[in-house]
Structures are given as C-alpha cells and as structure tokens.
C-alpha cells in the first residue's frame, strides 16, 4: 500500500474540534440577580429555588411550527434573559475562559464567537427534557452553551448525540464556588435526564459566529468521508503482505508526559485521533499513542565559521555528515489511558508519517563528542515526538515481540484476562504463535519472560502447548529461576508426558545445574499428588543415572554442543546431595542410590566429605527410614573417615619459628627467603632490594601463602623489604579444627540406623573419643 495515500487522507482532516465540550471550574461566583427574587446565594438554597419557580413560567418545546407545553415531554421552568443580570468583577474573566474552552473544543475561531444569554432554567426534582434538537434562535447561531450553578442535587445528566456517538455529561455543581459547563453544536440531538434529588439551575447561552470566512464551520464536525476512506485504506493494507507492518503518525502539538493522553489532544490531533480510532476498529486494526525516538550521530562542524572552534558549545555545532541513525517507539498508551508494557519497538523509516515530519524539527537534546585518535568530532542529536501508532490486529503479537518477548507474553496474558470462553481457541492460537516466535539465540535475556510464560500456560491449561514450550524453550534455556512456575505448569500436562519431560529435563540440565534441577524434582514430589509418583520416579532415576557425569564433568573437547551457560558449571552443595538421596530412597531406588553414593565418595574435590556430606546428612537423617539404607551409610562413613583423618586430635602449637618455604624459583633472593623460613630461631629478616626484586618476593610470599607479613621500609637506598613470621597457618588450622569437631558432633547425631548400627559402631566410638578431647 502507498503510504502517501494515507498521509494525504490524514492531512485532509484539517478541521479540529468535537461535537461537544464539557468541563467544570472552581472560580469566584458571579453576581446573579433575577427580577422578583433578588441576588442569588451560592449554592442556591431551596427557598430561593422556590422563589425562582414562582416568577418563572413553564418551559415549552417546539413541535414543527408549533410551540407546546407538555410536562410529559419537558418538565422544567424558565426565566427570560431580560429578567436576569450577570456581573461581578471576576465574571468577565471567568466567562472569557469558558467561551475560549468552548471555542477550542468545538473547533471554532474564538475571536468571532459571541455568546447571548437566552434563559435561566430551573429543573425541579424529577424534571427532565426528552431528546430534541435546538432550533436557531439568533443569526449565526451554531451551538448552545449551558452553565450549571451550584445547588444541591443529583441526576439531571446531559446526554448529547451526534452521528452514532453519544456523550453523557454530569452537570451537577456541588461546591459553593463550582461551575459545570457544556457546549454542543445546535444540530446535535440532546436530552436532560430526570433530576433524582434536589434541583438543577442552568444558564443557557446561544453561541453565534460573527460573519467571516465562508468555510467557517457552523455545525458539528463530520468526518464520515475521511473515516470511510481511511477504513478502506486500512482494510486493503491489512490484507496485503507488503510492508510496512505498522505506521506512526507524528502529532502536530507537543505534549508533556503528564499531559499526554487521547483525552487531552488538541485541535487537529484530536480530529485525527477520532478518525483513526473509528477507522482502526472497523478495519481490524489497533491504535495506540507512543513516543517516537530518533537518535542521530554524525560529523560535527561549527554552525558558522568561527576560526578556532575546538572549544565551542554543543548548541553552536551542527551535523555535517550523518553516520548512524536509529528509530524506536516507547511510552505506549491506549485509548482508555492504559499504559501497556510493549517496550522499545523498532521503527523503520518508511513507517514514519508524515514523510518529512522531522525535517525542520529542532533536536530535544544534543551532545558533542570530542575527537579521539583518527576519529572526527561527532555530534549526537535526539528527537522525541508523540505519535499515533496503528497496526493490523492480526500482526499485533509479532510487532509487540520486537520490543522484547516479555512484552509479547504480557500482551497475550492481558488477552486471556479479558477473554470469554468462546475466545479460548483464539488465545490458544496466540500462545502457539508466541512459542513459535520465541527468540532462539541463547544470549537473549528472556528469563523473566519464561517464568511469565509458564504462568500463562498454567492459566490456559493446554497440555499440548505446555509440552511444546517445555520442550522447545525451557529445556534449552533453564537457569533455575523458573522452578515454581514449572511446578505450576506441570499441572497442565498428564503424568505420562510429565514423566518423559522430567527425564529429558534432568538429562539436559543436571550436569550443569545440579542444585536447581534436583530442587525442581523435590518440589514436584512435595506438591504433586500420588498420581505423579511414577513420573517423579522416572525423573529421579534419570538423575541417578546421570550422577557420575556430575562428579566427573566432560572436558571442553568432549562437548558436542556449546552453550554460554556451560562455561561455568554450577557446584554441588549439601542441598543437592540431600535432594538426590532423599528422593532416591523415597522412590524406592536403593540400588541406584548406592551407585550414586559410590560416585560421590570417589570425587572428594567435587563433593567435600568434611563439609557438604555432613550438612546433607544432618537434614537426611530426619526423614523416616533413610538412615538404614546402604547409600546413607556409605556417605556417613566417608565423611567420618575424612574428618577423623584430619582432626582426631587437636593441632599442636608450633614450638619454634621454622615454617614451610617456597618452591620453584632458584634465584638468590628466593634462596635467602627459603633459608629464613627454615631457620627455627629467626622471626624477622631484612631484604635490601630494588623495587622490581621486592615485588618479586611479594609475589612469591603471597602465592605460597607463607606465614609471614612483609612491609617496605623506606629509608636509605635501596629500600628494605622487612619480613616477619607469624602463626597464621596455625590459627587457620585451629579454626578448621573447631569446625571439624562441630561436624563430628553432627555426624554422631545422624549416625546410620537399622542393620548399619552395628557396622558403624567402631567409627561412631572414634567420633565420640575425638569430640571428648575438646570437652
């Protein structure tokens, strides 16, 4: 479709305004006098309302050429303008503001708009006026202005209709200094609904245009022709497969972030919004307001020749050659004022209308970047403009996903929240398409999106879709944060499919994320019912089968595939050991658990027997029936052997100052350092050395964690490195011993039971003896 056609159509909407205006003001009250009643108080008390009715006459209505009084059609009282006087020092300014707002809202030239007081109307309780149109009462009359005076009451809403549109306006003014006003074109039908309580008092004015241009509007704006043409364009565009996939129409006026909304649009912007909103709905498209961002970077040159211009300010520079430009949309808002989180959606050049919208625009921000190396001085310019954005409803998901997959998930979730049962298939189609457009790259940060998608799938409850997402996305991108949402999603699939998924999931992730993977299996066991026992058993059996690979991970050359997360394999901690063996023994996989325990004991550098295993056993022994298993006993005996080998007795305090020396370097300075370390009587040694040699000894001392401190004495030349021996290794060993004894006590509490009680009795006794030495 030709974008120029749409541009010409929207440019033809040069008539601003709407068929009505409505607002309320808190202002100083006018002086209002009525013959036979006197000056009114505000809010007008009931006694004065009754006095007004006594001097008023029944308001008639027109029927053809006749003027009739019929309270079944119109029940209100009127007082002619000749008997009403308006004044007060603040009134001219107040009324000028009301007249200006009315002219702007109706799209009329305020400088040619006159207001003539016509009547003071009094609507009693139950008073109303059926639907009707005003007949012209003065030359040049184009509209009616009604101002409600402060009085106690409720109901009496003014309903204005024009070409299929309807507006219901609350005309009650409750505050003592409040005026409510409304203006509408004379060709609009309108009615006053019954007053439910109290009264409503209204000043009615005829709005007239003084003679001027022939094309001055004298009736409500009629955009039906443009609506029809724009709708036809959008329908043809929606059916076409040709780009662009969206259009962004830059607004004429600037709007602050706080004041930006469809309701606050001015003049032609408001008119274009009305045409586009109706046309988009009829054509199966969606309309939003957003902020267009355009960032440009180019070669910077001075605006004029200043000679030496290296120190010029940013606003004195202009762009000579464009190097890079980017465009995107954000700050989304729909017609109801909601702010969907669509993120930053890229915008192509051919999608921006009018074509030359920003050609003469001044940048909102501008920065000059200094020249570096061979690069020239550059200037960066930023433009921000409000715009209408329209796209076919059928392409919404793809377009929103360009702002991030998380935004697309949120949008589909919103569709589900508002869907009725009949729309279930449409939601399913959206979810299916969402899975299909999920970014395949492993570098895409979509962790939050995956969690939200799992919650969405749980709400949709479609087994096929859930399995597809788990298989195609989660299995490849799991990072542990999705566990709770995965558990919830499992409710949406059957146990047979769940078992297959858990087995495949464990096979894909256990070696790299053992803690998270086993935690998921544990959560399934905690939350799923008995029907899931078989599925859970499949997953646990797979974990036990894969466990040797966790203990002895593949080298880089062994991998057939590479993923970013594989660079850092997550370590095994006590929670993983607890979950693995707790689940295995609970699922009746005792033999497989025994094999896994042997693998744990074979790799003490992967699972520390002095820390990780005792911590896991401290939790496992609380589960009924586990302490009597062979796997439990194997882990316990391995931990006991490790701790007793190191801490059966307390470490002895050193009797002299001999410490372990550094190995490797054979230079004369390291040789002197080794001699110092081996000397049992020497505690301090001085090394007068130049800076590079002092640094060399620094590195050797630190690399070998020698029990000595070193400082530089900055006197004389060369400076002197002063090394002083300490008891740091002994202090570390004492700390370690204290922790070892604590874990020995834990192992005494968690000793094996059942047939293993007697087998482990000797080791339990040795533990007791080692702990007793500290009492």
XYZ file of C-alpha atoms in Angstrom, residues 405-406 438 442 444-455 469 477-482 485 513 564-565:
27
model
C 9.490 -11.358 24.193
C 8.461 -10.420 27.754
C 10.381 -17.216 20.852
C 20.989 -18.387 23.811
C 18.670 -13.346 24.624
C 17.786 -12.299 28.177
C 14.322 -13.792 28.467
C 14.392 -15.304 31.959
C 11.507 -13.229 33.296
C 9.590 -13.907 30.112
C 9.969 -17.680 30.528
C 8.602 -17.507 34.067
C 5.644 -15.391 32.922
C 5.023 -17.761 30.019
C 4.871 -20.734 32.360
C 2.264 -18.930 34.457
C 7.054 -24.810 25.346
C 17.293 -22.081 28.430
C 16.638 -23.236 32.001
C 18.519 -21.326 34.708
C 16.732 -22.401 37.894
C 14.545 -19.369 38.413
C 11.560 -20.996 36.771
C 6.378 -21.779 37.665
C 22.736 -27.073 37.335
C 27.120 -19.868 27.106
C 25.961 -21.200 30.476
